[in-house]
Amino acid sequence: LQAGLSASYVLMDSWFTHAPWIAEVVRRKLHVIGMVKNDNKRYLVNGERLSLKELYAVAPRVEEKNRNILRLIRTQLAPGIPMVIVFVRHRSVKNEWLALLSTDLTLTAQEIIRTYRMRWDIEVFFKCTKTLLRLQKEFQGRSYDLLVSHTTVVFSRYILLAWQHRQSTDSRTFGGLFYLLCDEVGTLDWAIALQQLLELIQEVASKASKKLSSLIQRQLQQWIAALPSYIKAYLPISGCES
């Protein structure tokens, strides 16, 4: 998952955040962000091996406006995998907390939480394909080609439904097209744009008939004459005298 940041991440739930799996992902030059269970995993802090509950007890509190972020600590998952552990408030169970790990030590607590939230979209995707679009239920067989074809059809259905949903409910633009256009407009000085407009009108007038050209020139001069003086100062001399 490319999370809009400077690195790629593998998002894991608590069933998969074990040292061998994390070590293999890190070996492939990827980062892991995942939920952590309070099981037999041990974390190294100042030479001591601590459980998750013990780690929470020694982790410093986070002084932020967001009260859901409780604590954060840099540690190592035995056998020596550097990571950050963020403790967040459990929304459903009062006085309980959840723990998120990140092998990317440069991320803030909010960035770790925001990135992990993207995993929910993956869960929704699998739920929709299995329950609503009948993945594994509509067709059954032992042929590999049948399974690939069926999966492709189901995923294509989901893509069409997701696209239709976005068209009807989401006002965001596609990709970075909106921002690219904004940047392009931002670099275009308004004075230059006005000069280009005058040049375009002059070009149209030069290609028109003599009578129409004279009419365009008169209308243009009237428009220029009505402009404020501070705008006239930016116009080319030829545009004012023509």
PDB file of N, CA and C in Angstrom, residues 177-190 193:
ATOM      1  N   LEU A 177      -5.394  15.850 -10.547  1.00  0.00           N
ATOM      2  CA  LEU A 177      -5.696  16.708 -11.683  1.00  0.00           C
ATOM      3  C   LEU A 177      -6.091  18.110 -11.228  1.00  0.00           C
ATOM      4  N   PHE A 178      -6.931  18.197 -10.190  1.00  0.00           N
ATOM      5  CA  PHE A 178      -7.382  19.502  -9.720  1.00  0.00           C
ATOM      6  C   PHE A 178      -6.205  20.350  -9.250  1.00  0.00           C
ATOM      7  N   TYR A 179      -5.295  19.743  -8.488  1.00  0.00           N
ATOM      8  CA  TYR A 179      -4.172  20.501  -7.956  1.00  0.00           C
ATOM      9  C   TYR A 179      -3.181  20.887  -9.055  1.00  0.00           C
ATOM     10  N   LEU A 180      -3.014  20.018 -10.053  1.00  0.00           N
ATOM     11  CA  LEU A 180      -2.140  20.355 -11.172  1.00  0.00           C
ATOM     12  C   LEU A 180      -2.676  21.560 -11.931  1.00  0.00           C
ATOM     13  N   LEU A 181      -3.990  21.587 -12.144  1.00  0.00           N
ATOM     14  CA  LEU A 181      -4.588  22.717 -12.839  1.00  0.00           C
ATOM     15  C   LEU A 181      -4.486  23.986 -11.995  1.00  0.00           C
ATOM     16  N   CYS A 182      -4.672  23.855 -10.686  1.00  0.00           N
ATOM     17  CA  CYS A 182      -4.535  25.019  -9.810  1.00  0.00           C
ATOM     18  C   CYS A 182      -3.127  25.586  -9.868  1.00  0.00           C
ATOM     19  N   ASP A 183      -2.119  24.697  -9.872  1.00  0.00           N
ATOM     20  CA  ASP A 183      -0.740  25.156  -9.951  1.00  0.00           C
ATOM     21  C   ASP A 183      -0.478  25.879 -11.256  1.00  0.00           C
ATOM     22  N   GLU A 184      -1.053  25.357 -12.352  1.00  0.00           N
ATOM     23  CA  GLU A 184      -0.844  25.980 -13.650  1.00  0.00           C
ATOM     24  C   GLU A 184      -1.473  27.367 -13.697  1.00  0.00           C
ATOM     25  N   VAL A 185      -2.676  27.498 -13.161  1.00  0.00           N
ATOM     26  CA  VAL A 185      -3.335  28.799 -13.132  1.00  0.00           C
ATOM     27  C   VAL A 185      -2.600  29.750 -12.197  1.00  0.00           C
ATOM     28  N   GLY A 186      -2.077  29.209 -11.092  1.00  0.00           N
ATOM     29  CA  GLY A 186      -1.386  30.065 -10.143  1.00  0.00           C
ATOM     30  C   GLY A 186      -0.136  30.700 -10.712  1.00  0.00           C
ATOM     31  N   THR A 187       0.532  30.023 -11.641  1.00  0.00           N
ATOM     32  CA  THR A 187       1.757  30.561 -12.227  1.00  0.00           C
ATOM     33  C   THR A 187       1.480  31.539 -13.354  1.00  0.00           C
ATOM     34  N   LEU A 188       0.222  31.693 -13.750  1.00  0.00           N
ATOM     35  CA  LEU A 188      -0.132  32.599 -14.836  1.00  0.00           C
ATOM     36  C   LEU A 188      -0.507  33.954 -14.243  1.00  0.00           C
ATOM     37  N   ASP A 189       0.372  34.941 -14.406  1.00  0.00           N
ATOM     38  CA  ASP A 189       0.126  36.270 -13.887  1.00  0.00           C
ATOM     39  C   ASP A 189      -1.071  36.906 -14.588  1.00  0.00           C
ATOM     40  N   TRP A 190      -1.911  37.615 -13.830  1.00  0.00           N
ATOM     41  CA  TRP A 190      -3.136  38.168 -14.405  1.00  0.00           C
ATOM     42  C   TRP A 190      -2.817  39.221 -15.456  1.00  0.00           C
ATOM     43  N   ALA A 193      -2.024  37.435 -18.570  1.00  0.00           N
ATOM     44  CA  ALA A 193      -3.262  36.901 -19.145  1.00  0.00           C
ATOM     45  C   ALA A 193      -4.048  37.998 -19.874  1.00  0.00           C
TER      46      ALA A 193
END
